[in-house]
Amino acid sequence: MPETKEPDGAIAGTGMGGAMDLAASEAETLENRPSRPDGAGTSGKPRSLWSDAWHDLRRNPVFIISGLVICFLVVISLWPSLIASGNPLKCDLAKAQEGSQPGHPFGYDGQGCDVYTRTVYGARTSVVVGVCATLGVAILGSVLGGLAGFFGGMGDSVLSRITDIFFAIPVVLGGLVLLSVVTSNSIWPVIGFMVLLGWPQISRIARGSVITVKQNDYVQAARALGSSNSRLLLRHIAPNAVAPVIVVATIALGTYIALEATLSYLGVGLKPPSVSWGIDISAASPYIRNAPHALLWPSGALAITVLAFIMLGDAVRDALDPKLR
């Protein structure tokens, strides 16, 4: 009988050698297959929450714009003399309420001080107060809330009732009462007040996040393997529960900057000779008709700064929250 010729590419009757050739061909195809659009290859290690968040943030125009504004604020806070060579405390009453002039683009306030120089130097106070208050609130609230959520019991109940008491205190009214007896011109009493009334919010967020994370299977598996409480908190729970705290703290930073300006405007926050946007706004309010520029520029700088931090917090929230993807 004539031998039947198999069509090219047929796999029937090829035997073990043909099956091995086909398996090798498929393996080569899988190996050369392009990676996924998100950057994680078929055989590569999947990205973590933080790498995914950074991947999204780099493509978010809100994050880029707010980040550039905040970087600029940080630079002029550290080195204000880069763009303002004058002295913010040097005033000339003969030039009081005068408008824009060469070398003094923002004009002069009611005391004859250069508005441009004071606006630039005021960024340092606002950024320092906001960053220090946010760090203090985040650390204190995260530690107390995280421990309460992890251990539970009586300590959790007591902390919950304490936070309820602090939530019932109006922030501005509390500042008027507590800071009115402080005579220091330092920024630390204002920062201490913000930490005192701000930690309950972060504490609630950290507590809820820890309670959610500690119920996951990998935490229960680590506990079953004999991991200590400190190892569970530091290695397994804290890295996966810190994202909501970062989001809330970032948004709160802008709120603390606005709170410092409000307290300084009311006369219980920072006091002269400190340079603050709140102090300048308060001093320019009586002259708003004759010299509106003295009020406009520090108010605009304050609004842009607060908006930048709130936009940054929103962008970080969108990147870290899987429900919003």
mmCIF file of N, CA and C in Angstrom, residues 50-169:
data_model
loop_
_atom_site.group_PDB
_atom_site.id
_atom_site.type_symbol
_atom_site.label_atom_id
_atom_site.label_comp_id
_atom_site.label_asym_id
_atom_site.label_seq_id
_atom_site.Cartn_x
_atom_site.Cartn_y
_atom_site.Cartn_z
ATOM 1 N N TRP A 50 1.616 49.684 46.760
ATOM 2 C CA TRP A 50 2.354 50.940 46.680
ATOM 3 C C TRP A 50 2.894 51.180 45.277
ATOM 4 N N SER A 51 3.372 50.135 44.616
ATOM 5 C CA SER A 51 3.858 50.321 43.250
ATOM 6 C C SER A 51 2.707 50.639 42.303
ATOM 7 N N ASP A 52 1.548 50.022 42.527
ATOM 8 C CA ASP A 52 0.375 50.348 41.721
ATOM 9 C C ASP A 52 -0.055 51.794 41.948
ATOM 10 N N ALA A 53 -0.005 52.218 43.214
ATOM 11 C CA ALA A 53 -0.395 53.596 43.529
ATOM 12 C C ALA A 53 0.552 54.594 42.865
ATOM 13 N N TRP A 54 1.848 54.319 42.929
ATOM 14 C CA TRP A 54 2.818 55.218 42.297
ATOM 15 C C TRP A 54 2.647 55.225 40.782
ATOM 16 N N HIS A 55 2.323 54.079 40.218
ATOM 17 C CA HIS A 55 2.079 53.989 38.777
ATOM 18 C C HIS A 55 0.899 54.883 38.385
ATOM 19 N N ASP A 56 -0.159 54.902 39.202
ATOM 20 C CA ASP A 56 -1.326 55.740 38.902
ATOM 21 C C ASP A 56 -1.054 57.217 39.173
ATOM 22 N N LEU A 57 -0.307 57.504 40.236
ATOM 23 C CA LEU A 57 -0.051 58.906 40.590
ATOM 24 C C LEU A 57 0.777 59.606 39.524
ATOM 25 N N ARG A 58 1.712 58.905 38.940
ATOM 26 C CA ARG A 58 2.558 59.530 37.923
ATOM 27 C C ARG A 58 1.779 59.928 36.681
ATOM 28 N N ARG A 59 0.612 59.370 36.499
ATOM 29 C CA ARG A 59 -0.221 59.679 35.338
ATOM 30 C C ARG A 59 -1.436 60.524 35.707
ATOM 31 N N ASN A 60 -1.468 61.016 36.928
ATOM 32 C CA ASN A 60 -2.585 61.829 37.395
ATOM 33 C C ASN A 60 -2.180 63.302 37.336
ATOM 34 N N PRO A 61 -2.803 64.115 36.473
ATOM 35 C CA PRO A 61 -2.404 65.526 36.387
ATOM 36 C C PRO A 61 -2.658 66.297 37.676
ATOM 37 N N VAL A 62 -3.665 65.902 38.452
ATOM 38 C CA VAL A 62 -3.934 66.570 39.733
ATOM 39 C C VAL A 62 -2.755 66.384 40.682
ATOM 40 N N PHE A 63 -2.221 65.178 40.736
ATOM 41 C CA PHE A 63 -1.065 64.908 41.592
ATOM 42 C C PHE A 63 0.159 65.680 41.114
ATOM 43 N N ILE A 64 0.372 65.735 39.816
ATOM 44 C CA ILE A 64 1.550 66.424 39.284
ATOM 45 C C ILE A 64 1.487 67.921 39.593
ATOM 46 N N ILE A 65 0.333 68.538 39.355
ATOM 47 C CA ILE A 65 0.207 69.981 39.589
ATOM 48 C C ILE A 65 0.351 70.301 41.075
ATOM 49 N N SER A 66 -0.386 69.574 41.904
ATOM 50 C CA SER A 66 -0.300 69.840 43.345
ATOM 51 C C SER A 66 1.090 69.536 43.880
ATOM 52 N N GLY A 67 1.730 68.488 43.359
ATOM 53 C CA GLY A 67 3.087 68.175 43.797
ATOM 54 C C GLY A 67 4.085 69.261 43.443
ATOM 55 N N LEU A 68 3.953 69.835 42.261
ATOM 56 C CA LEU A 68 4.850 70.925 41.871
ATOM 57 C C LEU A 68 4.650 72.156 42.754
ATOM 58 N N VAL A 69 3.390 72.477 43.053
ATOM 59 C CA VAL A 69 3.107 73.624 43.931
ATOM 60 C C VAL A 69 3.695 73.386 45.315
ATOM 61 N N ILE A 70 3.523 72.184 45.846
ATOM 62 C CA ILE A 70 4.034 71.884 47.185
ATOM 63 C C ILE A 70 5.561 71.887 47.195
ATOM 64 N N CYS A 71 6.184 71.355 46.149
ATOM 65 C CA CYS A 71 7.653 71.411 46.071
ATOM 66 C C CYS A 71 8.153 72.848 46.055
ATOM 67 N N PHE A 72 7.459 73.712 45.325
ATOM 68 C CA PHE A 72 7.842 75.122 45.305
ATOM 69 C C PHE A 72 7.699 75.749 46.692
ATOM 70 N N LEU A 73 6.622 75.418 47.387
ATOM 71 C CA LEU A 73 6.417 75.950 48.734
ATOM 72 C C LEU A 73 7.502 75.472 49.695
ATOM 73 N N VAL A 74 7.885 74.211 49.564
ATOM 74 C CA VAL A 74 8.931 73.678 50.436
ATOM 75 C C VAL A 74 10.267 74.370 50.167
ATOM 76 N N VAL A 75 10.570 74.615 48.901
ATOM 77 C CA VAL A 75 11.836 75.257 48.558
ATOM 78 C C VAL A 75 11.889 76.679 49.112
ATOM 79 N N ILE A 76 10.825 77.460 48.915
ATOM 80 C CA ILE A 76 10.859 78.837 49.416
ATOM 81 C C ILE A 76 10.742 78.874 50.933
ATOM 82 N N SER A 77 10.222 77.798 51.541
ATOM 83 C CA SER A 77 10.201 77.750 52.999
ATOM 84 C C SER A 77 11.602 77.525 53.556
ATOM 85 N N LEU A 78 12.378 76.700 52.872
ATOM 86 C CA LEU A 78 13.739 76.437 53.315
ATOM 87 C C LEU A 78 14.692 77.568 52.950
ATOM 88 N N TRP A 79 14.521 78.125 51.767
ATOM 89 C CA TRP A 79 15.420 79.197 51.307
ATOM 90 C C TRP A 79 14.593 80.355 50.739
ATOM 91 N N PRO A 80 13.913 81.113 51.599
ATOM 92 C CA PRO A 80 13.086 82.220 51.079
ATOM 93 C C PRO A 80 13.904 83.322 50.413
ATOM 94 N N SER A 81 15.187 83.432 50.761
ATOM 95 C CA SER A 81 16.013 84.481 50.169
ATOM 96 C C SER A 81 16.283 84.244 48.689
ATOM 97 N N LEU A 82 15.923 83.056 48.168
ATOM 98 C CA LEU A 82 16.123 82.807 46.743
ATOM 99 C C LEU A 82 15.257 83.712 45.877
ATOM 100 N N ILE A 83 14.078 84.053 46.355
ATOM 101 C CA ILE A 83 13.169 84.888 45.562
ATOM 102 C C ILE A 83 12.780 86.168 46.294
ATOM 103 N N ALA A 84 13.207 86.331 47.537
ATOM 104 C CA ALA A 84 12.884 87.551 48.296
ATOM 105 C C ALA A 84 14.114 87.961 49.085
ATOM 106 N N SER A 85 14.741 89.028 48.652
ATOM 107 C CA SER A 85 15.997 89.458 49.283
ATOM 108 C C SER A 85 15.791 90.434 50.432
ATOM 109 N N GLY A 86 14.569 90.903 50.632
ATOM 110 C CA GLY A 86 14.326 91.896 51.673
ATOM 111 C C GLY A 86 14.165 91.272 53.046
ATOM 112 N N ASN A 87 13.945 92.153 54.028
ATOM 113 C CA ASN A 87 13.724 91.749 55.419
ATOM 114 C C ASN A 87 12.234 91.878 55.721
ATOM 115 N N PRO A 88 11.547 90.807 56.113
ATOM 116 C CA PRO A 88 10.106 90.903 56.353
ATOM 117 C C PRO A 88 9.740 91.763 57.552
ATOM 118 N N LEU A 89 10.696 92.025 58.439
ATOM 119 C CA LEU A 89 10.424 92.831 59.631
ATOM 120 C C LEU A 89 10.816 94.299 59.446
ATOM 121 N N LYS A 90 11.370 94.640 58.296
ATOM 122 C CA LYS A 90 11.767 96.018 58.035
ATOM 123 C C LYS A 90 10.605 96.776 57.406
ATOM 124 N N CYS A 91 10.140 97.816 58.072
ATOM 125 C CA CYS A 91 8.966 98.570 57.620
ATOM 126 C C CYS A 91 9.297 100.063 57.576
ATOM 127 N N ASP A 92 8.601 100.776 56.728
ATOM 128 C CA ASP A 92 8.765 102.220 56.567
ATOM 129 C C ASP A 92 7.377 102.850 56.522
ATOM 130 N N LEU A 93 6.990 103.532 57.587
ATOM 131 C CA LEU A 93 5.653 104.115 57.663
ATOM 132 C C LEU A 93 5.392 105.132 56.558
ATOM 133 N N ALA A 94 6.453 105.723 56.023
ATOM 134 C CA ALA A 94 6.269 106.694 54.947
ATOM 135 C C ALA A 94 5.713 106.046 53.683
ATOM 136 N N LYS A 95 5.846 104.736 53.557
ATOM 137 C CA LYS A 95 5.348 104.029 52.375
ATOM 138 C C LYS A 95 4.098 103.197 52.674
ATOM 139 N N ALA A 96 3.460 103.456 53.786
ATOM 140 C CA ALA A 96 2.304 102.660 54.193
ATOM 141 C C ALA A 96 1.191 102.727 53.144
ATOM 142 N N GLN A 97 0.629 101.581 52.821
ATOM 143 C CA GLN A 97 -0.504 101.405 51.909
ATOM 144 C C GLN A 97 -0.201 101.787 50.460
ATOM 145 N N GLU A 98 1.062 101.953 50.120
ATOM 146 C CA GLU A 98 1.398 102.253 48.728
ATOM 147 C C GLU A 98 1.276 100.995 47.875
ATOM 148 N N GLY A 99 1.000 101.187 46.600
ATOM 149 C CA GLY A 99 0.804 100.076 45.677
ATOM 150 C C GLY A 99 2.094 99.527 45.131
ATOM 151 N N SER A 100 1.974 98.797 44.036
ATOM 152 C CA SER A 100 3.117 98.127 43.442
ATOM 153 C C SER A 100 4.148 99.135 42.944
ATOM 154 N N GLN A 101 5.423 98.815 43.174
ATOM 155 C CA GLN A 101 6.538 99.642 42.750
ATOM 156 C C GLN A 101 7.647 98.744 42.232
ATOM 157 N N PRO A 102 8.581 99.272 41.459
ATOM 158 C CA PRO A 102 9.710 98.459 40.998
ATOM 159 C C PRO A 102 10.488 97.875 42.174
ATOM 160 N N GLY A 103 10.662 96.571 42.170
ATOM 161 C CA GLY A 103 11.320 95.895 43.274
ATOM 162 C C GLY A 103 10.383 95.494 44.389
ATOM 163 N N HIS A 104 9.157 95.998 44.374
ATOM 164 C CA HIS A 104 8.157 95.667 45.397
ATOM 165 C C HIS A 104 6.826 95.411 44.687
ATOM 166 N N PRO A 105 6.703 94.260 44.030
ATOM 167 C CA PRO A 105 5.552 94.030 43.144
ATOM 168 C C PRO A 105 4.213 93.957 43.855
ATOM 169 N N PHE A 106 4.202 93.624 45.151
ATOM 170 C CA PHE A 106 2.939 93.493 45.875
ATOM 171 C C PHE A 106 2.584 94.741 46.675
ATOM 172 N N GLY A 107 3.436 95.763 46.636
ATOM 173 C CA GLY A 107 3.165 96.984 47.376
ATOM 174 C C GLY A 107 3.517 96.862 48.854
ATOM 175 N N TYR A 108 2.932 97.770 49.658
ATOM 176 C CA TYR A 108 3.218 97.854 51.085
ATOM 177 C C TYR A 108 1.910 97.742 51.864
ATOM 178 N N ASP A 109 2.021 97.238 53.107
ATOM 179 C CA ASP A 109 0.841 97.113 53.951
ATOM 180 C C ASP A 109 0.641 98.364 54.789
ATOM 181 N N GLY A 110 -0.232 98.292 55.766
ATOM 182 C CA GLY A 110 -0.548 99.464 56.580
ATOM 183 C C GLY A 110 0.588 99.939 57.455
ATOM 184 N N GLN A 111 1.565 99.092 57.710
ATOM 185 C CA GLN A 111 2.726 99.481 58.507
ATOM 186 C C GLN A 111 3.940 99.811 57.652
ATOM 187 N N GLY A 112 3.776 99.801 56.333
ATOM 188 C CA GLY A 112 4.889 100.100 55.441
ATOM 189 C C GLY A 112 5.816 98.928 55.211
ATOM 190 N N CYS A 113 5.356 97.714 55.476
ATOM 191 C CA CYS A 113 6.172 96.514 55.242
ATOM 192 C C CYS A 113 5.938 95.998 53.822
ATOM 193 N N ASP A 114 6.966 95.421 53.252
ATOM 194 C CA ASP A 114 6.873 94.895 51.900
ATOM 195 C C ASP A 114 5.979 93.644 51.906
ATOM 196 N N VAL A 115 4.861 93.697 51.206
ATOM 197 C CA VAL A 115 3.905 92.591 51.198
ATOM 198 C C VAL A 115 4.503 91.364 50.518
ATOM 199 N N TYR A 116 5.272 91.567 49.467
ATOM 200 C CA TYR A 116 5.867 90.440 48.750
ATOM 201 C C TYR A 116 6.815 89.658 49.662
ATOM 202 N N THR A 117 7.685 90.363 50.351
ATOM 203 C CA THR A 117 8.647 89.690 51.231
ATOM 204 C C THR A 117 7.935 88.958 52.360
ATOM 205 N N ARG A 118 6.936 89.571 52.947
ATOM 206 C CA ARG A 118 6.212 88.928 54.048
ATOM 207 C C ARG A 118 5.396 87.729 53.548
ATOM 208 N N THR A 119 4.889 87.807 52.340
ATOM 209 C CA THR A 119 4.149 86.672 51.799
ATOM 210 C C THR A 119 5.066 85.484 51.566
ATOM 211 N N VAL A 120 6.267 85.746 51.064
ATOM 212 C CA VAL A 120 7.224 84.654 50.829
ATOM 213 C C VAL A 120 7.671 84.043 52.147
ATOM 214 N N TYR A 121 8.034 84.859 53.117
ATOM 215 C CA TYR A 121 8.491 84.338 54.403
ATOM 216 C C TYR A 121 7.354 83.716 55.206
ATOM 217 N N GLY A 122 6.123 84.119 54.937
ATOM 218 C CA GLY A 122 4.998 83.509 55.636
ATOM 219 C C GLY A 122 4.790 82.056 55.269
ATOM 220 N N ALA A 123 5.269 81.644 54.091
ATOM 221 C CA ALA A 123 5.148 80.242 53.695
ATOM 222 C C ALA A 123 5.925 79.336 54.640
ATOM 223 N N ARG A 124 7.057 79.808 55.157
ATOM 224 C CA ARG A 124 7.854 78.975 56.054
ATOM 225 C C ARG A 124 7.058 78.619 57.306
ATOM 226 N N THR A 125 6.418 79.603 57.909
ATOM 227 C CA THR A 125 5.645 79.346 59.129
ATOM 228 C C THR A 125 4.504 78.378 58.862
ATOM 229 N N SER A 126 3.788 78.603 57.785
ATOM 230 C CA SER A 126 2.633 77.758 57.491
ATOM 231 C C SER A 126 3.057 76.315 57.213
ATOM 232 N N VAL A 127 4.102 76.124 56.426
ATOM 233 C CA VAL A 127 4.543 74.769 56.093
ATOM 234 C C VAL A 127 5.085 74.057 57.331
ATOM 235 N N VAL A 128 5.870 74.748 58.146
ATOM 236 C CA VAL A 128 6.430 74.121 59.348
ATOM 237 C C VAL A 128 5.319 73.725 60.317
ATOM 238 N N VAL A 129 4.380 74.622 60.552
ATOM 239 C CA VAL A 129 3.281 74.304 61.459
ATOM 240 C C VAL A 129 2.445 73.146 60.914
ATOM 241 N N GLY A 130 2.124 73.181 59.622
ATOM 242 C CA GLY A 130 1.311 72.114 59.049
ATOM 243 C C GLY A 130 2.000 70.764 59.088
ATOM 244 N N VAL A 131 3.281 70.707 58.717
ATOM 245 C CA VAL A 131 4.005 69.437 58.682
ATOM 246 C C VAL A 131 4.198 68.882 60.093
ATOM 247 N N CYS A 132 4.619 69.723 61.035
ATOM 248 C CA CYS A 132 4.841 69.248 62.407
ATOM 249 C C CYS A 132 3.539 68.792 63.059
ATOM 250 N N ALA A 133 2.467 69.543 62.859
ATOM 251 C CA ALA A 133 1.184 69.149 63.433
ATOM 252 C C ALA A 133 0.696 67.836 62.821
ATOM 253 N N THR A 134 0.865 67.679 61.525
ATOM 254 C CA THR A 134 0.417 66.451 60.865
ATOM 255 C C THR A 134 1.223 65.249 61.337
ATOM 256 N N LEU A 135 2.533 65.398 61.466
ATOM 257 C CA LEU A 135 3.357 64.297 61.955
ATOM 258 C C LEU A 135 2.970 63.909 63.376
ATOM 259 N N GLY A 136 2.775 64.914 64.242
ATOM 260 C CA GLY A 136 2.385 64.615 65.619
ATOM 261 C C GLY A 136 1.038 63.922 65.692
ATOM 262 N N VAL A 137 0.076 64.417 64.927
ATOM 263 C CA VAL A 137 -1.255 63.811 64.918
ATOM 264 C C VAL A 137 -1.203 62.393 64.355
ATOM 265 N N ALA A 138 -0.468 62.198 63.261
ATOM 266 C CA ALA A 138 -0.409 60.878 62.630
ATOM 267 C C ALA A 138 0.267 59.860 63.534
ATOM 268 N N ILE A 139 1.361 60.237 64.180
ATOM 269 C CA ILE A 139 2.078 59.292 65.036
ATOM 270 C C ILE A 139 1.248 58.945 66.268
ATOM 271 N N LEU A 140 0.748 59.973 66.970
ATOM 272 C CA LEU A 140 -0.018 59.715 68.192
ATOM 273 C C LEU A 140 -1.313 58.970 67.885
ATOM 274 N N GLY A 141 -2.046 59.424 66.888
ATOM 275 C CA GLY A 141 -3.308 58.780 66.562
ATOM 276 C C GLY A 141 -3.122 57.361 66.051
ATOM 277 N N SER A 142 -2.087 57.132 65.227
ATOM 278 C CA SER A 142 -1.861 55.792 64.684
ATOM 279 C C SER A 142 -1.473 54.806 65.782
ATOM 280 N N VAL A 143 -0.610 55.232 66.699
ATOM 281 C CA VAL A 143 -0.177 54.330 67.774
ATOM 282 C C VAL A 143 -1.350 53.976 68.691
ATOM 283 N N LEU A 144 -2.083 54.983 69.152
ATOM 284 C CA LEU A 144 -3.197 54.713 70.057
ATOM 285 C C LEU A 144 -4.312 53.931 69.369
ATOM 286 N N GLY A 145 -4.699 54.366 68.166
ATOM 287 C CA GLY A 145 -5.764 53.673 67.458
ATOM 288 C C GLY A 145 -5.371 52.275 67.035
ATOM 289 N N GLY A 146 -4.112 52.106 66.574
ATOM 290 C CA GLY A 146 -3.663 50.783 66.158
ATOM 291 C C GLY A 146 -3.623 49.793 67.317
ATOM 292 N N LEU A 147 -3.117 50.220 68.472
ATOM 293 C CA LEU A 147 -3.076 49.331 69.641
ATOM 294 C C LEU A 147 -4.480 48.991 70.122
ATOM 295 N N ALA A 148 -5.371 49.987 70.126
ATOM 296 C CA ALA A 148 -6.740 49.736 70.563
ATOM 297 C C ALA A 148 -7.447 48.770 69.625
ATOM 298 N N GLY A 149 -7.257 48.937 68.322
ATOM 299 C CA GLY A 149 -7.897 48.035 67.374
ATOM 300 C C GLY A 149 -7.317 46.635 67.403
ATOM 301 N N PHE A 150 -6.038 46.501 67.716
ATOM 302 C CA PHE A 150 -5.405 45.180 67.729
ATOM 303 C C PHE A 150 -5.761 44.381 68.978
ATOM 304 N N PHE A 151 -5.681 45.031 70.150
ATOM 305 C CA PHE A 151 -5.925 44.312 71.394
ATOM 306 C C PHE A 151 -7.400 44.320 71.802
ATOM 307 N N GLY A 152 -8.133 45.389 71.456
ATOM 308 C CA GLY A 152 -9.544 45.444 71.808
ATOM 309 C C GLY A 152 -9.747 45.516 73.319
ATOM 310 N N GLY A 153 -10.882 45.030 73.761
ATOM 311 C CA GLY A 153 -11.147 44.952 75.186
ATOM 312 C C GLY A 153 -11.444 46.291 75.813
ATOM 313 N N MET A 154 -11.102 46.412 77.099
ATOM 314 C CA MET A 154 -11.396 47.623 77.856
ATOM 315 C C MET A 154 -10.650 48.834 77.313
ATOM 316 N N GLY A 155 -9.386 48.652 76.899
ATOM 317 C CA GLY A 155 -8.621 49.771 76.363
ATOM 318 C C GLY A 155 -9.273 50.371 75.129
ATOM 319 N N ASP A 156 -9.823 49.527 74.282
ATOM 320 C CA ASP A 156 -10.515 50.008 73.089
ATOM 321 C C ASP A 156 -11.757 50.798 73.469
ATOM 322 N N SER A 157 -12.502 50.318 74.436
ATOM 323 C CA SER A 157 -13.725 51.025 74.873
ATOM 324 C C SER A 157 -13.391 52.378 75.489
ATOM 325 N N VAL A 158 -12.362 52.419 76.314
ATOM 326 C CA VAL A 158 -11.974 53.688 76.947
ATOM 327 C C VAL A 158 -11.509 54.689 75.900
ATOM 328 N N LEU A 159 -10.686 54.235 74.943
ATOM 329 C CA LEU A 159 -10.203 55.145 73.898
ATOM 330 C C LEU A 159 -11.356 55.672 73.051
ATOM 331 N N SER A 160 -12.333 54.834 72.764
ATOM 332 C CA SER A 160 -13.487 55.281 71.978
ATOM 333 C C SER A 160 -14.260 56.370 72.698
ATOM 334 N N ARG A 161 -14.427 56.247 74.004
ATOM 335 C CA ARG A 161 -15.160 57.275 74.754
ATOM 336 C C ARG A 161 -14.338 58.575 74.833
ATOM 337 N N ILE A 162 -13.017 58.439 74.943
ATOM 338 C CA ILE A 162 -12.176 59.645 74.987
ATOM 339 C C ILE A 162 -12.249 60.388 73.661
ATOM 340 N N THR A 163 -12.202 59.664 72.556
ATOM 341 C CA THR A 163 -12.299 60.323 71.249
ATOM 342 C C THR A 163 -13.660 60.991 71.070
ATOM 343 N N ASP A 164 -14.711 60.392 71.623
ATOM 344 C CA ASP A 164 -16.033 61.033 71.555
ATOM 345 C C ASP A 164 -16.031 62.381 72.264
ATOM 346 N N ILE A 165 -15.328 62.461 73.387
ATOM 347 C CA ILE A 165 -15.247 63.731 74.126
ATOM 348 C C ILE A 165 -14.517 64.784 73.305
ATOM 349 N N PHE A 166 -13.398 64.391 72.676
ATOM 350 C CA PHE A 166 -12.638 65.360 71.887
ATOM 351 C C PHE A 166 -13.394 65.794 70.644
ATOM 352 N N PHE A 167 -14.169 64.886 70.051
ATOM 353 C CA PHE A 167 -14.959 65.254 68.882
ATOM 354 C C PHE A 167 -16.031 66.281 69.223
ATOM 355 N N ALA A 168 -16.439 66.345 70.490
ATOM 356 C CA ALA A 168 -17.479 67.284 70.897
ATOM 357 C C ALA A 168 -16.943 68.693 71.128
ATOM 358 N N ILE A 169 -15.617 68.875 71.085
ATOM 359 C CA ILE A 169 -15.015 70.193 71.332
ATOM 360 C C ILE A 169 -14.843 70.924 70.012
#
